mmCIF file of C-alpha atoms in Angstrom:
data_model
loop_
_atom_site.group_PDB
_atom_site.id
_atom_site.type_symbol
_atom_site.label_atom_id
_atom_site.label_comp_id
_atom_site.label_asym_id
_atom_site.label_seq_id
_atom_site.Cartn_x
_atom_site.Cartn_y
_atom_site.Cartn_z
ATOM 1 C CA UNK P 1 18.340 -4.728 -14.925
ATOM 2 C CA UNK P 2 15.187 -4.911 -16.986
ATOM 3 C CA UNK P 3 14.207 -6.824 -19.261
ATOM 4 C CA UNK P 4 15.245 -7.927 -22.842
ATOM 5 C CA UNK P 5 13.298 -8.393 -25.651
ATOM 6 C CA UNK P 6 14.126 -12.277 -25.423
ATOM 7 C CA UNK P 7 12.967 -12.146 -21.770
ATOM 8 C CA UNK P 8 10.074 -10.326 -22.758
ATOM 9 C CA UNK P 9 8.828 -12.551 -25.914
ATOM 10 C CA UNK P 10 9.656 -15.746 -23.527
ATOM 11 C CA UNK P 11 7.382 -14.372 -20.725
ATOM 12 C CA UNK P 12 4.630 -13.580 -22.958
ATOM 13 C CA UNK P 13 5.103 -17.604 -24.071
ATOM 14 C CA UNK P 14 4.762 -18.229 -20.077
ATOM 15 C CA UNK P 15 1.684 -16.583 -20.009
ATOM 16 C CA UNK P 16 0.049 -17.834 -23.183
ATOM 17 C CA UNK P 17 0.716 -21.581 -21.532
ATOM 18 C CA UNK P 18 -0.247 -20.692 -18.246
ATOM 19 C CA UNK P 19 -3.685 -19.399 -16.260
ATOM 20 C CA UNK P 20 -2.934 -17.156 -13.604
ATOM 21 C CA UNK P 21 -5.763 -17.850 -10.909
ATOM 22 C CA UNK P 22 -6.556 -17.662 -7.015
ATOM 23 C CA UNK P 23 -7.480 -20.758 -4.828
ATOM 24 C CA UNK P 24 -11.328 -20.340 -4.541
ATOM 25 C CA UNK P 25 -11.878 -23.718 -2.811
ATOM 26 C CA UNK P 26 -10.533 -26.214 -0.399
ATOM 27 C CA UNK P 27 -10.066 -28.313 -2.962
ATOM 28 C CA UNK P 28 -7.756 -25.865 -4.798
ATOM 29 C CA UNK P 29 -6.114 -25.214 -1.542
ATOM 30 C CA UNK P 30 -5.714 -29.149 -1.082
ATOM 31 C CA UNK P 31 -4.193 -28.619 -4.568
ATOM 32 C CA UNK P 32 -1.560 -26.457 -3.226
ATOM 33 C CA UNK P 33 -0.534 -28.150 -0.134
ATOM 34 C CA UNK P 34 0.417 -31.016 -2.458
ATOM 35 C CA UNK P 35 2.565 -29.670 -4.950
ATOM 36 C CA UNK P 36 4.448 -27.839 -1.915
ATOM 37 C CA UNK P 37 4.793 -31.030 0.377
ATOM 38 C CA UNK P 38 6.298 -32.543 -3.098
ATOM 39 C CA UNK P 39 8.520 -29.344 -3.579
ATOM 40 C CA UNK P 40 9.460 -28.956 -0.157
ATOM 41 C CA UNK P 41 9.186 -31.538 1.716
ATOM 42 C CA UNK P 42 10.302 -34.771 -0.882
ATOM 43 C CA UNK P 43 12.132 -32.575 -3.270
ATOM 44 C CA UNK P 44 14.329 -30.222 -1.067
ATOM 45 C CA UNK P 45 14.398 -32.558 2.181
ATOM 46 C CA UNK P 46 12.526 -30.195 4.511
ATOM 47 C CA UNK P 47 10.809 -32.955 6.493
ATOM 48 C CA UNK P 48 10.601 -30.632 9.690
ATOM 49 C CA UNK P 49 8.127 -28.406 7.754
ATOM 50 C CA UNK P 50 3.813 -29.229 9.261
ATOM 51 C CA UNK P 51 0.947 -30.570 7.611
ATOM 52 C CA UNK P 52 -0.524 -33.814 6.871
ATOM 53 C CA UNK P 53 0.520 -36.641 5.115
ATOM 54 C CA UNK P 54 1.313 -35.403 1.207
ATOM 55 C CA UNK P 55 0.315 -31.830 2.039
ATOM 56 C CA UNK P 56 2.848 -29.275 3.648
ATOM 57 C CA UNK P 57 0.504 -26.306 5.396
ATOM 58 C CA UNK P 58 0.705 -24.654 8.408
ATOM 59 C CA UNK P 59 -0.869 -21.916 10.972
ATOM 60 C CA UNK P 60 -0.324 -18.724 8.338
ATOM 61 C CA UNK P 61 -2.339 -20.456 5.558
ATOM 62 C CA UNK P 62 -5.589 -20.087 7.928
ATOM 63 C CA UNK P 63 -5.453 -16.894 6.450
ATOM 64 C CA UNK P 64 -3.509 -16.838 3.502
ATOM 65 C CA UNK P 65 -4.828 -16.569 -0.406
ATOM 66 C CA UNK P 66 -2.444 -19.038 -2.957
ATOM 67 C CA UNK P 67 -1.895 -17.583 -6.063
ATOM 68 C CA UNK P 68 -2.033 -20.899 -9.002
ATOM 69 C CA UNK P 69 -0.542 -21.353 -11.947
ATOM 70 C CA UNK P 70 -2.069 -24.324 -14.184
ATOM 71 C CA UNK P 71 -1.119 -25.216 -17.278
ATOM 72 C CA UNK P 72 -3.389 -25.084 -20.320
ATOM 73 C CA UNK P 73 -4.616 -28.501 -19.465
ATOM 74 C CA UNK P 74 -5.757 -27.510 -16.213
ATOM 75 C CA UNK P 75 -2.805 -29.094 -14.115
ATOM 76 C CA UNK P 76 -1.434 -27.360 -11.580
ATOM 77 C CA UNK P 77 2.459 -26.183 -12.215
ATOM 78 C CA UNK P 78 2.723 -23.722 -9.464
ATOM 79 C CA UNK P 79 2.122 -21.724 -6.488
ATOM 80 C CA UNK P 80 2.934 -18.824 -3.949
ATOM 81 C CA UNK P 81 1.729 -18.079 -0.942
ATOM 82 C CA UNK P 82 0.048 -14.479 0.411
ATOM 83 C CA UNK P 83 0.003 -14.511 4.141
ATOM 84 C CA UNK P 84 -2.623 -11.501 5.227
ATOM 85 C CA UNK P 85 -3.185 -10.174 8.660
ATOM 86 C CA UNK P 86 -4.420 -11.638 11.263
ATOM 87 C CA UNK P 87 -7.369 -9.267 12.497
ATOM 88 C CA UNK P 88 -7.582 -11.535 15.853
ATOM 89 C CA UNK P 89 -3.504 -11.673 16.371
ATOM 90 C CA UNK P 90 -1.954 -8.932 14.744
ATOM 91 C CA UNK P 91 1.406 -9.107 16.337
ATOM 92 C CA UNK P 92 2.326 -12.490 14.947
ATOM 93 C CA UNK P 93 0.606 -12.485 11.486
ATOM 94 C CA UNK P 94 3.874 -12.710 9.509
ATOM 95 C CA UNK P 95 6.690 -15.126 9.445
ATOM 96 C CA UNK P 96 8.668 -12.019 9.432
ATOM 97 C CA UNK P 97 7.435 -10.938 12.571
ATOM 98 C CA UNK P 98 10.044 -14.128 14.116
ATOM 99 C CA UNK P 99 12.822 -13.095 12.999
ATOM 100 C CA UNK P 100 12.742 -9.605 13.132
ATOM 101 C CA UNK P 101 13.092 -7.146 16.557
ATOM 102 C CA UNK P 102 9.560 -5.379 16.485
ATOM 103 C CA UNK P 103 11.418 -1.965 16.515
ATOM 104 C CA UNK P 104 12.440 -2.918 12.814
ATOM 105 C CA UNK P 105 8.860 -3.411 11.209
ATOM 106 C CA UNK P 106 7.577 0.105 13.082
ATOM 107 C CA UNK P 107 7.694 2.211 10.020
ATOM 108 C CA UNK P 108 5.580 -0.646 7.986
ATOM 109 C CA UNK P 109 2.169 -0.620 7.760
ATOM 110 C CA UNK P 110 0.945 -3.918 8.524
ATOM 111 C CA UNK P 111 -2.442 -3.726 8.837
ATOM 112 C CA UNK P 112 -2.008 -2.635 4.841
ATOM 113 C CA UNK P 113 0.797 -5.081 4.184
ATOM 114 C CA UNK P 114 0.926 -8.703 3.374
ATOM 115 C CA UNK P 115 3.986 -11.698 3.276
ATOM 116 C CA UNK P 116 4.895 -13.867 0.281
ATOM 117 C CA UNK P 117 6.476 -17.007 0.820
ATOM 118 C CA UNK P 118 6.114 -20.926 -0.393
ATOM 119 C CA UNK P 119 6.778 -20.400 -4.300
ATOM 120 C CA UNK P 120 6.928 -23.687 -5.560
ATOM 121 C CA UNK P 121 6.749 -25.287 -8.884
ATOM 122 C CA UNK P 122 6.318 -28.467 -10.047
ATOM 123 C CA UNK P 123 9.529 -30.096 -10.614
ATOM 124 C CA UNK P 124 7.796 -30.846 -14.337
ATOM 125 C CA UNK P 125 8.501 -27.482 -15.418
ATOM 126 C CA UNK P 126 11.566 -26.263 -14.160
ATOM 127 C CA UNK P 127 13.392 -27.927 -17.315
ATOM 128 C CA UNK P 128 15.090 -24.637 -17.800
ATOM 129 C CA UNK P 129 16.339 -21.819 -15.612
ATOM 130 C CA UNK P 130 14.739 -19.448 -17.912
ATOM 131 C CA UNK P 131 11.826 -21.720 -17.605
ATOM 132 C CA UNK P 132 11.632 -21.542 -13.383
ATOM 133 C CA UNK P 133 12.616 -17.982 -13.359
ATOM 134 C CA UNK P 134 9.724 -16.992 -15.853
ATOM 135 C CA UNK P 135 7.085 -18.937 -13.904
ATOM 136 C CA UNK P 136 8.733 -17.174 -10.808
ATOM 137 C CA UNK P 137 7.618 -13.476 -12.388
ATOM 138 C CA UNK P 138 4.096 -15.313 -13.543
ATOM 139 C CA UNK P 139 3.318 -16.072 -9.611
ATOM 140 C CA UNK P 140 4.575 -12.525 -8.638
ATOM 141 C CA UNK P 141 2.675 -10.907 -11.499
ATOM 142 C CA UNK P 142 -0.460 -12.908 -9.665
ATOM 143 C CA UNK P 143 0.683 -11.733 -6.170
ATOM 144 C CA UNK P 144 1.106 -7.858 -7.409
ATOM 145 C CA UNK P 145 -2.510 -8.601 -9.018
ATOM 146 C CA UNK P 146 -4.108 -10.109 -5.781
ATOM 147 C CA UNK P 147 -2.282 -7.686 -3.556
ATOM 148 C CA UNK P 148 -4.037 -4.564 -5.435
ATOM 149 C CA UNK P 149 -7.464 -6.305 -5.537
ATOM 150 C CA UNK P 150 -7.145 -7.074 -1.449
ATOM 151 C CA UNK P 151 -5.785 -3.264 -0.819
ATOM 152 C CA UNK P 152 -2.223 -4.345 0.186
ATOM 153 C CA UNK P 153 0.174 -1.580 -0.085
ATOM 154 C CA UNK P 154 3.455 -3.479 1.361
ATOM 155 C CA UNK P 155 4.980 -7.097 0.868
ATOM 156 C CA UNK P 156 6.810 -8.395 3.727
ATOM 157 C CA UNK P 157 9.186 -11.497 2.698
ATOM 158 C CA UNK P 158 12.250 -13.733 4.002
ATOM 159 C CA UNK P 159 13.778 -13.953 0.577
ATOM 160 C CA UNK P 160 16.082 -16.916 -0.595
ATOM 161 C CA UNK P 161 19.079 -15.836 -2.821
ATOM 162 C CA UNK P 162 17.019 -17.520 -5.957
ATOM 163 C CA UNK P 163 14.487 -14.723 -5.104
ATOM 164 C CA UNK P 164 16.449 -11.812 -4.578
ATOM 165 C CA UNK P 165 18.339 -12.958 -8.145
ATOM 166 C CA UNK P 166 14.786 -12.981 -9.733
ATOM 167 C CA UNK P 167 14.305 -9.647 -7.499
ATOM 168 C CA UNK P 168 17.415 -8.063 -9.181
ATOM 169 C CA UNK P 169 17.070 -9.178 -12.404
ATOM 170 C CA UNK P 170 13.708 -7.942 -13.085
ATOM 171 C CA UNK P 171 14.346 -4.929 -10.970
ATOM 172 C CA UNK P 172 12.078 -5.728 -8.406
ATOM 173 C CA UNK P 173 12.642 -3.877 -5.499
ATOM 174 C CA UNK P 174 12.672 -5.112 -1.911
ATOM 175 C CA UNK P 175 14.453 -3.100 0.983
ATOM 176 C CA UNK P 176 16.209 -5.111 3.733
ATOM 177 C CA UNK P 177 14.948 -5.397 7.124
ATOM 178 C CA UNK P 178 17.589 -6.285 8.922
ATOM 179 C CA UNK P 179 20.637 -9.016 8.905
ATOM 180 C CA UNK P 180 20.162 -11.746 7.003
ATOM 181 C CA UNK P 181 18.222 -14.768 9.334
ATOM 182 C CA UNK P 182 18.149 -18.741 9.393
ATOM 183 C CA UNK P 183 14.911 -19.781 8.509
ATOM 184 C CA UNK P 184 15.388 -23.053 6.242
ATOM 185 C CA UNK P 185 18.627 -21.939 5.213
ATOM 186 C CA UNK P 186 19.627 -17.959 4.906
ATOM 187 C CA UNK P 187 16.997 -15.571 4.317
ATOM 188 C CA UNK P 188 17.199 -11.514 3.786
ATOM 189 C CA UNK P 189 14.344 -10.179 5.484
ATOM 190 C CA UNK P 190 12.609 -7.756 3.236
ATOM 191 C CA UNK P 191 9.853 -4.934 1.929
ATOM 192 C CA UNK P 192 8.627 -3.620 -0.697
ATOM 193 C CA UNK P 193 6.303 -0.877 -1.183
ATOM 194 C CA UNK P 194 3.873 -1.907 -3.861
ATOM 195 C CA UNK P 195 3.168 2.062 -5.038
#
Protein backbone atom coordinates (compact mmCIF):
# COMPACT_ATOMS: atom_id res chain seq x y z
CA UNK A 1 0.00 0.00 0.00
CA UNK A 2 1.19 3.53 -0.57
CA UNK A 3 0.25 6.32 0.50
CA UNK A 4 -2.91 8.59 0.45
CA UNK A 5 -3.16 12.00 -0.05
CA UNK A 6 -4.36 12.33 3.73
CA UNK A 7 -1.24 10.34 4.72
CA UNK A 8 0.75 12.40 2.60
CA UNK A 9 -0.57 16.08 3.68
CA UNK A 10 -0.35 14.65 7.49
CA UNK A 11 3.35 13.65 7.01
CA UNK A 12 4.29 16.81 5.47
CA UNK A 13 2.54 18.39 8.95
CA UNK A 14 5.10 15.83 10.79
CA UNK A 15 7.83 17.28 9.17
CA UNK A 16 6.98 20.96 9.30
CA UNK A 17 6.79 20.31 13.40
CA UNK A 18 9.67 18.27 13.57
CA UNK A 19 13.77 18.62 12.87
CA UNK A 20 15.18 15.61 11.60
CA UNK A 21 18.88 15.59 13.03
CA UNK A 22 21.87 13.17 14.06
CA UNK A 23 23.36 12.96 17.66
CA UNK A 24 26.60 15.05 17.25
CA UNK A 25 27.47 15.01 20.98
CA UNK A 26 27.44 13.06 24.15
CA UNK A 27 25.16 15.20 25.34
CA UNK A 28 22.69 14.46 22.51
CA UNK A 29 23.48 10.87 22.97
CA UNK A 30 22.75 11.32 26.85
CA UNK A 31 19.56 12.78 25.29
CA UNK A 32 18.70 9.58 23.74
CA UNK A 33 19.46 7.11 26.35
CA UNK A 34 16.81 8.98 28.36
CA UNK A 35 13.88 9.11 26.36
CA UNK A 36 14.56 5.22 25.64
CA UNK A 37 15.10 4.16 29.39
CA UNK A 38 11.57 6.17 29.77
CA UNK A 39 10.12 4.29 26.65
CA UNK A 40 11.51 1.09 27.39
CA UNK A 41 12.39 0.57 30.42
CA UNK A 42 9.39 2.63 32.70
CA UNK A 43 6.92 2.66 29.92
CA UNK A 44 6.95 -0.96 28.44
CA UNK A 45 8.43 -2.77 31.69
CA UNK A 46 11.71 -3.93 30.13
CA UNK A 47 13.75 -3.59 33.32
CA UNK A 48 16.24 -6.41 32.12
CA UNK A 49 17.40 -4.03 29.33
CA UNK A 50 21.52 -2.22 30.46
CA UNK A 51 22.53 1.14 31.13
CA UNK A 52 22.66 3.46 33.94
CA UNK A 53 20.29 4.84 36.09
CA UNK A 54 17.54 6.88 33.71
CA UNK A 55 19.45 5.96 30.55
CA UNK A 56 18.89 2.52 28.71
CA UNK A 57 22.30 1.92 26.38
CA UNK A 58 24.24 -0.85 25.77
CA UNK A 59 27.49 -2.47 23.94
CA UNK A 60 26.05 -1.72 20.09
CA UNK A 61 25.65 2.04 20.80
CA UNK A 62 29.67 2.24 21.11
CA UNK A 63 29.24 2.40 17.62
CA UNK A 64 25.96 3.33 16.69
CA UNK A 65 24.69 6.95 15.16
CA UNK A 66 20.86 7.98 16.76
CA UNK A 67 18.82 9.54 14.42
CA UNK A 68 16.58 12.66 16.63
CA UNK A 69 13.57 14.00 16.17
CA UNK A 70 12.89 17.38 18.24
CA UNK A 71 10.13 19.30 18.14
CA UNK A 72 10.09 22.92 16.99
CA UNK A 73 10.96 23.96 20.46
CA UNK A 74 13.98 22.02 20.52
CA UNK A 75 12.66 19.05 22.77
CA UNK A 76 13.42 15.87 21.96
CA UNK A 77 10.21 13.59 20.76
CA UNK A 78 12.10 10.76 19.30
CA UNK A 79 14.71 8.43 18.33
CA UNK A 80 16.11 5.29 16.40
CA UNK A 81 18.99 3.64 16.61
CA UNK A 82 21.75 2.75 13.57
CA UNK A 83 24.02 0.05 14.78
CA UNK A 84 27.25 0.10 12.20
CA UNK A 85 29.99 -2.41 12.01
CA UNK A 86 32.26 -3.17 14.18
CA UNK A 87 35.72 -2.85 12.24
CA UNK A 88 37.50 -4.59 15.44
CA UNK A 89 34.61 -7.48 15.85
CA UNK A 90 32.90 -7.98 12.78
CA UNK A 91 31.21 -11.21 13.55
CA UNK A 92 29.06 -9.87 16.34
CA UNK A 93 28.32 -6.25 15.20
CA UNK A 94 24.55 -6.79 14.88
CA UNK A 95 21.89 -7.87 17.23
CA UNK A 96 20.89 -9.91 14.33
CA UNK A 97 23.92 -11.73 14.27
CA UNK A 98 22.26 -13.66 17.85
CA UNK A 99 19.60 -14.85 16.60
CA UNK A 100 20.36 -15.82 13.33
CA UNK A 101 22.58 -19.20 12.09
CA UNK A 102 25.60 -17.40 10.29
CA UNK A 103 24.78 -19.48 7.11
CA UNK A 104 21.59 -17.15 6.88
CA UNK A 105 23.33 -13.60 6.74
CA UNK A 106 26.07 -15.10 3.96
CA UNK A 107 24.52 -13.48 1.00
CA UNK A 108 24.44 -9.91 3.00
CA UNK A 109 26.96 -7.62 2.81
CA UNK A 110 27.79 -6.55 6.15
CA UNK A 111 30.66 -4.71 5.97
CA UNK A 112 28.11 -2.33 3.68
CA UNK A 113 25.10 -2.96 5.87
CA UNK A 114 23.87 -1.49 9.06
CA UNK A 115 20.89 -2.55 11.95
CA UNK A 116 18.00 -0.35 13.09
CA UNK A 117 16.54 -0.91 16.28
CA UNK A 118 15.40 1.24 19.61
CA UNK A 119 12.62 3.56 17.89
CA UNK A 120 11.17 5.25 20.62
CA UNK A 121 9.03 8.23 21.08
CA UNK A 122 8.10 10.19 23.72
CA UNK A 123 4.97 9.02 25.17
CA UNK A 124 3.95 13.04 24.66
CA UNK A 125 3.35 12.51 21.15
CA UNK A 126 1.93 9.34 20.47
CA UNK A 127 -1.68 10.96 21.11
CA UNK A 128 -2.72 9.38 17.88
CA UNK A 129 -1.88 6.25 15.94
CA UNK A 130 -1.59 8.32 12.92
CA UNK A 131 0.46 10.52 15.09
CA UNK A 132 3.18 7.49 16.24
CA UNK A 133 3.06 5.92 12.90
CA UNK A 134 3.99 9.30 11.09
CA UNK A 135 6.87 10.03 13.48
CA UNK A 136 7.76 6.26 12.83
CA UNK A 137 8.33 7.15 8.79
CA UNK A 138 10.06 10.68 10.07
CA UNK A 139 12.90 8.48 12.01
CA UNK A 140 13.13 6.05 8.99
CA UNK A 141 13.18 8.91 6.50
CA UNK A 142 16.37 10.06 8.89
CA UNK A 143 17.79 6.46 8.91
CA UNK A 144 17.40 6.09 4.86
CA UNK A 145 19.12 9.73 4.95
CA UNK A 146 22.04 8.75 7.36
CA UNK A 147 22.38 5.33 5.81
CA UNK A 148 23.17 6.99 2.21
CA UNK A 149 25.48 9.67 3.73
CA UNK A 150 27.55 6.67 5.76
CA UNK A 151 27.54 4.35 2.39
CA UNK A 152 25.18 1.67 3.83
CA UNK A 153 23.63 -0.36 1.19
CA UNK A 154 21.61 -2.97 3.54
CA UNK A 155 19.49 -2.61 6.86
CA UNK A 156 19.55 -5.52 9.04
CA UNK A 157 16.53 -5.43 11.73
CA UNK A 158 14.53 -7.72 14.35
CA UNK A 159 11.24 -6.10 13.52
CA UNK A 160 8.22 -5.90 16.02
CA UNK A 161 4.73 -6.43 14.38
CA UNK A 162 4.16 -2.39 14.93
CA UNK A 163 7.14 -2.17 12.47
CA UNK A 164 6.44 -4.55 9.93
CA UNK A 165 2.62 -2.81 9.95
CA UNK A 166 4.43 0.58 9.37
CA UNK A 167 6.74 -1.63 6.90
CA UNK A 168 3.58 -2.76 4.95
CA UNK A 169 1.72 0.11 4.98
CA UNK A 170 4.15 2.39 3.50
CA UNK A 171 5.45 -0.35 1.33
CA UNK A 172 8.62 -0.61 2.83
CA UNK A 173 10.26 -3.58 2.01
CA UNK A 174 12.17 -5.91 4.31
CA UNK A 175 12.88 -9.68 3.37
CA UNK A 176 12.81 -12.27 6.20
CA UNK A 177 15.78 -13.89 7.50
CA UNK A 178 14.64 -16.63 8.99
CA UNK A 179 11.77 -17.81 11.66
CA UNK A 180 10.51 -15.39 13.63
CA UNK A 181 12.89 -15.10 17.18
CA UNK A 182 12.28 -14.05 20.96
CA UNK A 183 14.09 -11.10 21.58
CA UNK A 184 11.78 -8.87 23.98
CA UNK A 185 8.83 -10.44 22.69
CA UNK A 186 8.57 -11.88 18.85
CA UNK A 187 10.69 -10.43 16.32
CA UNK A 188 10.93 -11.24 12.31
CA UNK A 189 14.41 -11.05 11.50
CA UNK A 190 14.84 -8.95 8.45
CA UNK A 191 16.71 -7.01 5.28
CA UNK A 192 16.32 -4.66 3.17
CA UNK A 193 18.32 -3.57 0.35
CA UNK A 194 18.42 0.19 0.41
CA UNK A 195 18.97 0.45 -3.75
Amino acid sequence: MNMTTEDCGAFRSILEAVRIDVAKTSAEEHEVFKLRHHVYCVERGHHDLPGDVGEEFDEYDAYSRHVLLRHGSGQLVGTARLICIDPLNPDTSFQIQRFCAPELLTRIPLCTSAETSRFAIAKSRRSSFQNVTLMGLALVRGLVQLSSELGITHCLALRERSFIRLNERFALRFDPVGPPVQCHGIRQPGVADLA
